[in-house]
Every structure is written in structure tokens, then in C-alpha cells.
PDB file of C-alpha atoms in Angstrom:
ATOM      1  CA  GLN N   1      -7.070 -14.550  74.193  1.00  0.00           C
ATOM      2  CA  SER N   2      -3.640 -13.547  73.053  1.00  0.00           C
ATOM      3  CA  VAL N   3      -0.796 -12.493  75.346  1.00  0.00           C
ATOM      4  CA  LEU N   4       0.008  -9.479  73.167  1.00  0.00           C
ATOM      5  CA  THR N   5      -3.071  -7.366  72.400  1.00  0.00           C
ATOM      6  CA  GLN N   6      -3.698  -5.788  69.042  1.00  0.00           C
ATOM      7  CA  PRO N   7      -6.645  -3.932  67.617  1.00  0.00           C
ATOM      8  CA  PRO N   8      -8.578  -6.399  65.456  1.00  0.00           C
ATOM      9  CA  SER N   9      -8.852  -3.952  62.699  1.00  0.00           C
ATOM     10  CA  ALA N  10      -7.259  -0.637  61.184  1.00  0.00           C
ATOM     11  CA  SER N  11      -7.989   1.358  58.020  1.00  0.00           C
ATOM     12  CA  GLY N  12      -6.584   4.106  55.882  1.00  0.00           C
ATOM     13  CA  THR N  13      -6.753   5.734  52.548  1.00  0.00           C
ATOM     14  CA  PRO N  14      -4.116   5.567  49.996  1.00  0.00           C
ATOM     15  CA  GLY N  15      -1.207   7.952  50.884  1.00  0.00           C
ATOM     16  CA  GLN N  16      -2.181   8.167  54.601  1.00  0.00           C
ATOM     17  CA  ARG N  17      -0.088   7.070  57.588  1.00  0.00           C
ATOM     18  CA  VAL N  18      -1.475   4.257  59.947  1.00  0.00           C
ATOM     19  CA  THR N  19      -0.250   2.912  63.069  1.00  0.00           C
ATOM     20  CA  ILE N  20      -0.945  -0.513  64.731  1.00  0.00           C
ATOM     21  CA  SER N  21      -0.263  -1.099  68.450  1.00  0.00           C
ATOM     22  CA  CYS N  22       0.782  -4.093  70.146  1.00  0.00           C
ATOM     23  CA  SER N  23       0.604  -4.025  74.021  1.00  0.00           C
ATOM     24  CA  GLY N  24       2.252  -6.540  76.257  1.00  0.00           C
ATOM     25  CA  SER N  25       3.907  -6.723  79.668  1.00  0.00           C
ATOM     26  CA  SER N  26       7.323  -6.670  81.301  1.00  0.00           C
ATOM     27  CA  SER N  27       7.858 -10.413  80.623  1.00  0.00           C
ATOM     28  CA  ASN N  28       7.588  -9.813  76.947  1.00  0.00           C
ATOM     29  CA  ILE N  29       7.634  -6.540  75.073  1.00  0.00           C
ATOM     30  CA  GLY N  30       9.062  -4.845  78.125  1.00  0.00           C
ATOM     31  CA  ASN N  31      12.313  -6.802  78.263  1.00  0.00           C
ATOM     32  CA  ASN N  32      12.617  -8.363  74.739  1.00  0.00           C
ATOM     33  CA  TYR N  33      12.846  -7.645  71.030  1.00  0.00           C
ATOM     34  CA  VAL N  34       9.524  -7.041  69.035  1.00  0.00           C
ATOM     35  CA  TYR N  35       9.071  -8.566  65.582  1.00  0.00           C
ATOM     36  CA  TRP N  36       6.360  -7.599  62.911  1.00  0.00           C
ATOM     37  CA  TYR N  37       4.802  -9.843  60.321  1.00  0.00           C
ATOM     38  CA  GLN N  38       2.708  -9.195  57.335  1.00  0.00           C
ATOM     39  CA  GLN N  39       0.319 -11.958  55.943  1.00  0.00           C
ATOM     40  CA  LEU N  40      -1.384 -11.455  52.760  1.00  0.00           C
ATOM     41  CA  PRO N  41      -4.325 -13.662  52.003  1.00  0.00           C
ATOM     42  CA  GLY N  42      -3.406 -17.170  51.063  1.00  0.00           C
ATOM     43  CA  THR N  43       0.317 -16.751  51.724  1.00  0.00           C
ATOM     44  CA  ALA N  44       2.900 -17.334  54.490  1.00  0.00           C
ATOM     45  CA  PRO N  45       3.805 -14.521  56.859  1.00  0.00           C
ATOM     46  CA  LYS N  46       6.552 -12.246  55.908  1.00  0.00           C
ATOM     47  CA  LEU N  47       9.108 -10.589  58.389  1.00  0.00           C
ATOM     48  CA  LEU N  48       8.648  -6.765  58.200  1.00  0.00           C
ATOM     49  CA  ILE N  49      10.406  -5.690  61.275  1.00  0.00           C
ATOM     50  CA  TYR N  50      12.902  -7.416  63.605  1.00  0.00           C
ATOM     51  CA  ARG N  51      14.403  -6.283  66.851  1.00  0.00           C
ATOM     52  CA  ILE N  52      11.851  -3.532  67.316  1.00  0.00           C
ATOM     53  CA  ASN N  53      12.859  -1.268  64.492  1.00  0.00           C
ATOM     54  CA  GLN N  54      15.192  -3.031  62.006  1.00  0.00           C
ATOM     55  CA  ARG N  55      13.998  -3.896  58.389  1.00  0.00           C
ATOM     56  CA  PRO N  56      15.201  -6.789  56.418  1.00  0.00           C
ATOM     57  CA  SER N  57      16.504  -5.980  53.049  1.00  0.00           C
ATOM     58  CA  GLY N  58      13.775  -5.607  50.491  1.00  0.00           C
ATOM     59  CA  VAL N  59      11.211  -4.261  53.040  1.00  0.00           C
ATOM     60  CA  PRO N  60      10.294  -0.542  51.975  1.00  0.00           C
ATOM     61  CA  ASP N  61      11.176   2.252  54.567  1.00  0.00           C
ATOM     62  CA  ARG N  62       7.412   3.003  54.598  1.00  0.00           C
ATOM     63  CA  PHE N  63       7.398   0.411  57.337  1.00  0.00           C
ATOM     64  CA  SER N  64       8.820   1.433  60.789  1.00  0.00           C
ATOM     65  CA  GLY N  65       8.661  -0.122  64.181  1.00  0.00           C
ATOM     66  CA  SER N  66       9.093   1.291  67.590  1.00  0.00           C
ATOM     67  CA  LYS N  67       8.644   0.410  71.408  1.00  0.00           C
ATOM     68  CA  SER N  68       7.877   2.321  74.619  1.00  0.00           C
ATOM     69  CA  GLY N  69       7.656   0.425  77.739  1.00  0.00           C
ATOM     70  CA  THR N  70       5.619  -2.603  77.350  1.00  0.00           C
ATOM     71  CA  SER N  71       3.775  -1.556  74.041  1.00  0.00           C
ATOM     72  CA  ALA N  72       5.192  -1.547  70.456  1.00  0.00           C
ATOM     73  CA  SER N  73       3.931   0.035  67.329  1.00  0.00           C
ATOM     74  CA  LEU N  74       4.081  -0.523  63.595  1.00  0.00           C
ATOM     75  CA  ALA N  75       3.866   2.507  61.353  1.00  0.00           C
ATOM     76  CA  ILE N  76       3.002   2.332  57.556  1.00  0.00           C
ATOM     77  CA  SER N  77       3.395   5.575  55.805  1.00  0.00           C
ATOM     78  CA  GLY N  78       2.242   6.360  52.120  1.00  0.00           C
ATOM     79  CA  LEU N  79      -0.393   3.695  52.455  1.00  0.00           C
ATOM     80  CA  ARG N  80      -0.860   1.466  49.255  1.00  0.00           C
ATOM     81  CA  SER N  81      -3.683  -0.792  48.138  1.00  0.00           C
ATOM     82  CA  GLU N  82      -1.037  -3.889  48.369  1.00  0.00           C
ATOM     83  CA  ASP N  83      -0.588  -3.073  52.047  1.00  0.00           C
ATOM     84  CA  GLU N  84      -3.919  -4.646  52.849  1.00  0.00           C
ATOM     85  CA  ALA N  85      -3.184  -7.588  54.850  1.00  0.00           C
ATOM     86  CA  ASP N  86      -2.996  -9.090  58.474  1.00  0.00           C
ATOM     87  CA  TYR N  87      -0.324  -7.851  60.640  1.00  0.00           C
ATOM     88  CA  TYR N  88       1.024  -9.613  63.716  1.00  0.00           C
ATOM     89  CA  CYS N  89       3.458  -8.522  66.598  1.00  0.00           C
ATOM     90  CA  ALA N  90       5.522 -11.200  68.206  1.00  0.00           C
ATOM     91  CA  ALA N  91       7.990 -11.267  71.130  1.00  0.00           C
ATOM     92  CA  TRP N  92       9.845 -13.824  73.489  1.00  0.00           C
ATOM     93  CA  ASP N  93       7.929 -14.107  76.771  1.00  0.00           C
ATOM     94  CA  ASP N  94      10.177 -14.886  79.781  1.00  0.00           C
ATOM     95  CA  SER N  95       7.460 -16.090  82.013  1.00  0.00           C
ATOM     96  CA  LEU N  96       6.120 -18.635  79.486  1.00  0.00           C
ATOM     97  CA  SER N  97       9.506 -19.472  78.195  1.00  0.00           C
ATOM     98  CA  GLY N  98       8.240 -19.301  74.673  1.00  0.00           C
ATOM     99  CA  TRP N  99       7.138 -17.015  71.785  1.00  0.00           C
ATOM    100  CA  VAL N 100       3.845 -15.126  71.804  1.00  0.00           C
ATOM    101  CA  PHE N 101       2.031 -13.484  69.026  1.00  0.00           C
ATOM    102  CA  GLY N 102      -0.535 -10.795  68.974  1.00  0.00           C
ATOM    103  CA  GLY N 103      -4.108 -11.654  67.767  1.00  0.00           C
ATOM    104  CA  GLY N 104      -3.385  -9.826  64.380  1.00  0.00           C
ATOM    105  CA  THR N 105      -4.755  -6.593  62.920  1.00  0.00           C
ATOM    106  CA  LYS N 106      -6.500  -6.646  59.624  1.00  0.00           C
ATOM    107  CA  LEU N 107      -5.578  -3.453  57.821  1.00  0.00           C
ATOM    108  CA  THR N 108      -8.023  -2.261  55.124  1.00  0.00           C
ATOM    109  CA  VAL N 109      -6.956   0.270  52.483  1.00  0.00           C
ATOM    110  CA  LEU N 110     -10.203   2.177  51.717  1.00  0.00           C
TER     111      LEU N 110
ATOM    112  CA  GLN F   1      18.617 -18.430  48.729  1.00  0.00           C
ATOM    113  CA  VAL F   2      16.881 -19.695  51.758  1.00  0.00           C
ATOM    114  CA  GLN F   3      14.084 -21.977  50.927  1.00  0.00           C
ATOM    115  CA  LEU F   4      11.945 -24.019  53.366  1.00  0.00           C
ATOM    116  CA  VAL F   5       9.659 -26.686  51.582  1.00  0.00           C
ATOM    117  CA  GLN F   6       6.899 -28.373  53.615  1.00  0.00           C
ATOM    118  CA  SER F   7       5.093 -31.600  52.843  1.00  0.00           C
ATOM    119  CA  GLY F   8       1.642 -31.674  51.471  1.00  0.00           C
ATOM    120  CA  ALA F   9      -1.861 -31.199  52.839  1.00  0.00           C
ATOM    121  CA  GLU F  10      -3.124 -33.894  55.087  1.00  0.00           C
ATOM    122  CA  VAL F  11      -6.541 -34.928  56.211  1.00  0.00           C
ATOM    123  CA  LYS F  12      -6.885 -36.890  59.514  1.00  0.00           C
ATOM    124  CA  LYS F  13      -9.538 -38.365  61.829  1.00  0.00           C
ATOM    125  CA  PRO F  14      -9.777 -37.241  65.548  1.00  0.00           C
ATOM    126  CA  GLY F  15      -7.521 -39.121  67.765  1.00  0.00           C
ATOM    127  CA  ALA F  16      -4.842 -39.769  64.987  1.00  0.00           C
ATOM    128  CA  SER F  17      -1.327 -38.247  64.489  1.00  0.00           C
ATOM    129  CA  VAL F  18       0.188 -36.218  61.870  1.00  0.00           C
ATOM    130  CA  LYS F  19       3.784 -35.581  60.878  1.00  0.00           C
ATOM    131  CA  VAL F  20       4.802 -32.539  58.772  1.00  0.00           C
ATOM    132  CA  SER F  21       8.203 -32.259  57.392  1.00  0.00           C
ATOM    133  CA  CYS F  22      10.178 -29.075  56.216  1.00  0.00           C
ATOM    134  CA  ARG F  23      13.346 -29.379  54.144  1.00  0.00           C
ATOM    135  CA  ALA F  24      15.634 -26.555  54.464  1.00  0.00           C
ATOM    136  CA  SER F  25      18.229 -25.422  51.695  1.00  0.00           C
ATOM    137  CA  GLY F  26      20.316 -22.405  50.914  1.00  0.00           C
ATOM    138  CA  TYR F  27      22.105 -22.009  54.248  1.00  0.00           C
ATOM    139  CA  THR F  28      23.815 -24.185  56.967  1.00  0.00           C
ATOM    140  CA  PHE F  29      21.002 -26.217  58.371  1.00  0.00           C
ATOM    141  CA  THR F  30      22.495 -26.720  61.866  1.00  0.00           C
ATOM    142  CA  SER F  31      23.291 -23.035  62.185  1.00  0.00           C
ATOM    143  CA  TYR F  32      19.842 -21.841  62.700  1.00  0.00           C
ATOM    144  CA  TYR F  33      16.976 -22.904  65.124  1.00  0.00           C
ATOM    145  CA  MET F  34      13.584 -23.607  63.511  1.00  0.00           C
ATOM    146  CA  HIS F  35      10.126 -22.448  64.757  1.00  0.00           C
ATOM    147  CA  TRP F  36       6.727 -23.985  64.175  1.00  0.00           C
ATOM    148  CA  VAL F  37       3.671 -21.779  63.999  1.00  0.00           C
ATOM    149  CA  ARG F  38       0.157 -22.499  63.060  1.00  0.00           C
ATOM    150  CA  ARG F  39      -2.863 -20.546  61.839  1.00  0.00           C
ATOM    151  CA  ALA F  40      -6.336 -21.930  62.405  1.00  0.00           C
ATOM    152  CA  PRO F  41      -9.337 -20.671  60.266  1.00  0.00           C
ATOM    153  CA  GLY F  42     -10.450 -17.306  61.369  1.00  0.00           C
ATOM    154  CA  GLN F  43      -7.719 -17.243  64.091  1.00  0.00           C
ATOM    155  CA  GLY F  44      -4.262 -15.659  64.344  1.00  0.00           C
ATOM    156  CA  LEU F  45      -0.724 -16.978  64.538  1.00  0.00           C
ATOM    157  CA  GLU F  46       0.027 -19.465  67.189  1.00  0.00           C
ATOM    158  CA  TRP F  47       3.557 -20.448  68.289  1.00  0.00           C
ATOM    159  CA  MET F  48       3.997 -24.276  68.701  1.00  0.00           C
ATOM    160  CA  GLY F  49       7.588 -24.623  69.522  1.00  0.00           C
ATOM    161  CA  ILE F  50      11.260 -24.437  68.301  1.00  0.00           C
ATOM    162  CA  ILE F  51      13.967 -27.010  67.753  1.00  0.00           C
ATOM    163  CA  ASN F  52      17.776 -26.656  67.487  1.00  0.00           C
ATOM    164  CA  PRO F  53      18.824 -28.513  64.444  1.00  0.00           C
ATOM    165  CA  SER F  54      22.360 -28.923  65.653  1.00  0.00           C
ATOM    166  CA  GLY F  55      21.636 -30.922  68.996  1.00  0.00           C
ATOM    167  CA  GLY F  56      18.063 -31.722  68.612  1.00  0.00           C
ATOM    168  CA  SER F  57      16.930 -29.788  71.819  1.00  0.00           C
ATOM    169  CA  THR F  58      13.525 -28.304  71.681  1.00  0.00           C
ATOM    170  CA  SER F  59      11.141 -26.069  73.606  1.00  0.00           C
ATOM    171  CA  TYR F  60       7.335 -26.490  73.148  1.00  0.00           C
ATOM    172  CA  ALA F  61       4.356 -24.067  73.849  1.00  0.00           C
ATOM    173  CA  GLN F  62       2.772 -25.130  77.244  1.00  0.00           C
ATOM    174  CA  LYS F  63      -0.671 -25.518  75.535  1.00  0.00           C
ATOM    175  CA  LEU F  64       0.859 -28.285  73.356  1.00  0.00           C
ATOM    176  CA  GLN F  65       3.221 -29.987  75.886  1.00  0.00           C
ATOM    177  CA  GLY F  66       2.605 -33.858  75.681  1.00  0.00           C
ATOM    178  CA  ARG F  67       1.033 -33.766  72.205  1.00  0.00           C
ATOM    179  CA  VAL F  68       3.877 -32.009  69.970  1.00  0.00           C
ATOM    180  CA  THR F  69       7.186 -33.571  69.118  1.00  0.00           C
ATOM    181  CA  MET F  70       9.736 -31.855  67.030  1.00  0.00           C
ATOM    182  CA  THR F  71      12.724 -33.767  65.445  1.00  0.00           C
ATOM    183  CA  ARG F  72      15.332 -33.305  62.673  1.00  0.00           C
ATOM    184  CA  ASP F  73      17.378 -35.162  60.291  1.00  0.00           C
ATOM    185  CA  THR F  74      20.611 -33.433  59.710  1.00  0.00           C
ATOM    186  CA  SER F  75      21.448 -35.736  56.781  1.00  0.00           C
ATOM    187  CA  THR F  76      18.576 -34.276  54.668  1.00  0.00           C
ATOM    188  CA  SER F  77      18.508 -30.943  56.248  1.00  0.00           C
ATOM    189  CA  THR F  78      14.832 -31.620  57.305  1.00  0.00           C
ATOM    190  CA  VAL F  79      12.822 -30.807  60.514  1.00  0.00           C
ATOM    191  CA  TYR F  80       9.601 -32.545  61.500  1.00  0.00           C
ATOM    192  CA  MET F  81       6.619 -31.756  63.594  1.00  0.00           C
ATOM    193  CA  GLU F  82       4.396 -34.421  64.857  1.00  0.00           C
ATOM    194  CA  LEU F  83       1.131 -33.660  66.605  1.00  0.00           C
ATOM    195  CA  SER F  84      -0.826 -36.486  68.259  1.00  0.00           C
ATOM    196  CA  SER F  85      -4.252 -36.975  69.632  1.00  0.00           C
ATOM    197  CA  LEU F  86      -5.682 -34.725  66.952  1.00  0.00           C
ATOM    198  CA  ARG F  87      -8.965 -32.695  67.609  1.00  0.00           C
ATOM    199  CA  SER F  88     -10.986 -30.512  65.354  1.00  0.00           C
ATOM    200  CA  GLU F  89      -9.350 -27.458  66.989  1.00  0.00           C
ATOM    201  CA  ASP F  90      -6.046 -28.510  65.372  1.00  0.00           C
ATOM    202  CA  THR F  91      -7.330 -27.970  61.752  1.00  0.00           C
ATOM    203  CA  ALA F  92      -4.894 -25.066  60.582  1.00  0.00           C
ATOM    204  CA  VAL F  93      -2.120 -24.192  58.284  1.00  0.00           C
ATOM    205  CA  TYR F  94       1.136 -25.237  59.826  1.00  0.00           C
ATOM    206  CA  TYR F  95       4.358 -23.340  59.049  1.00  0.00           C
ATOM    207  CA  CYS F  96       8.075 -23.993  59.673  1.00  0.00           C
ATOM    208  CA  ALA F  97      10.116 -20.796  59.936  1.00  0.00           C
ATOM    209  CA  ARG F  98      13.858 -20.196  60.526  1.00  0.00           C
ATOM    210  CA  SER F  99      14.935 -18.442  63.695  1.00  0.00           C
ATOM    211  CA  THR F 100      16.980 -15.217  63.311  1.00  0.00           C
ATOM    212  CA  SER F 101      18.900 -16.018  66.389  1.00  0.00           C
ATOM    213  CA  GLY F 102      18.609 -19.126  68.594  1.00  0.00           C
ATOM    214  CA  TRP F 103      15.663 -19.421  71.079  1.00  0.00           C
ATOM    215  CA  TYR F 104      15.324 -15.662  71.298  1.00  0.00           C
ATOM    216  CA  GLY F 105      15.182 -14.843  67.643  1.00  0.00           C
ATOM    217  CA  GLY F 106      11.974 -14.404  65.932  1.00  0.00           C
ATOM    218  CA  PRO F 107      11.100 -16.192  62.579  1.00  0.00           C
ATOM    219  CA  ASP F 108      12.566 -14.763  59.376  1.00  0.00           C
ATOM    220  CA  TYR F 109      12.172 -17.140  56.418  1.00  0.00           C
ATOM    221  CA  TRP F 110       8.858 -19.266  56.269  1.00  0.00           C
ATOM    222  CA  GLY F 111       7.860 -22.367  54.612  1.00  0.00           C
ATOM    223  CA  GLN F 112       4.786 -22.271  52.200  1.00  0.00           C
ATOM    224  CA  GLY F 113       2.604 -23.903  54.956  1.00  0.00           C
ATOM    225  CA  THR F 114       0.787 -27.428  55.175  1.00  0.00           C
ATOM    226  CA  LEU F 115      -3.013 -27.504  55.543  1.00  0.00           C
ATOM    227  CA  VAL F 116      -3.811 -30.201  58.249  1.00  0.00           C
ATOM    228  CA  THR F 117      -7.703 -30.927  58.367  1.00  0.00           C
ATOM    229  CA  VAL F 118      -8.970 -32.904  61.227  1.00  0.00           C
ATOM    230  CA  SER F 119     -12.490 -34.375  60.468  1.00  0.00           C
ATOM    231  CA  SER F 120     -14.385 -37.446  61.102  1.00  0.00           C
TER     232      SER F 120
END
């Protein structure tokens, strides 16, 4: 059971906007930055969003992050077939004194 | 450009130990902490711990305390992760990943991954 809770799956059609949620607590998301990662099959994870809503260079602005209280969200607009992947949220946890990941959300582009 | 190159796949028997290496290049090795993260088959990402390549200080996930050891060699810009008393549940792809900012920065650049298979 992951400390951060994500829906196991999400789906959308090309061009749609989808949102993936990540629920935590005051010891992690509530008081710390949230990061989002994309993992395509057979490849290493890739940083999509850091410090809640910052995009590394090269990440399209179709990807955006937000936070409210102890929950965070990743939004993907203009969905494309190449967005089909697993998505993970992560944050530092003050109580555990370590990093925690969400269980991951498998995004399917229909 | 930042590159993290990991050692090759390993097959180990239950009870044995494994040591995975991660050689960094393209940046100042001692200026960025390094995470280790694993992904077991059919599971999500699991944080294992982090090492400060400058002084060698470490922080490990509570679940792995006593079984995991992270070290570094500044002369070769390499970090190592050793996991002992292996069991089948340790079968996973292991990744090193550079921290964006010390203990409290999430990973940015990732290694290619090392498959460790634990099987009798």
C-alpha cells in the first residue's frame, strides 16, 4: 500500500484533457514539493514536473501540475498516443524521513 | 550532457548479495545527491535511499534498513548500491537517479536501470 494514493488507471481519447490525482497527507504533499514522472514501457522514468508545477526544459506545456492542501494533480491536455505510459507522483515525507511514491497510474489513449 | 550508466543485469540466489554501480558524467559528481529507486514486476516505483557523494552520508528507506548500503567512489564518479540477504521479492529493475536538490529534491536524471533477478 503506497503512502501516496493514485488511481490505478486513467484513459482518454486523442485531443482530450485528462487529470491524474495524487492524495497524501500533511507530512508529505501538504508541506513539501510534489514531483511527477512518466515511465514508458521498458524505459527509465522521466521527470515531467518538479516543485509542484515546474516543467524541465523539453517537456511540452501540455503537461501541468498543481497542488491543493494534501492532494496534487497532473493534467495532460491535447492527449496524444505517445502519452500512453505509467505516471507517478512523489514527495518527501517528513514522518518517514524519506521519499514516497504513488502507486502509479496507467494512462491509456483510446 | 548528464549521463548515469549502470552495471549490467545480475542473477542471484536467495540469501546472496548484489552490488549495482552507477557511473556519473556530464556534471560535478560531488554537487548532487543520488537516489536509488526500484520497480518490481507488476509494481510501482519504490524509493530505496539516497547518498551524498560529497561526504558519503546516507539515508535509507525504513523497510530496507539493515539490508541496503550505499557508497561512492569520488575518483571514478561512481555510486554503489549493495543489497544483502536477497529474497525473491527483491527481483526488480534498480535505478540510480540524480537529486535536483540535496535530501529534499526529487530525482531528475535517471540511469538506464539494472535488472536483478533473485531465483534459486
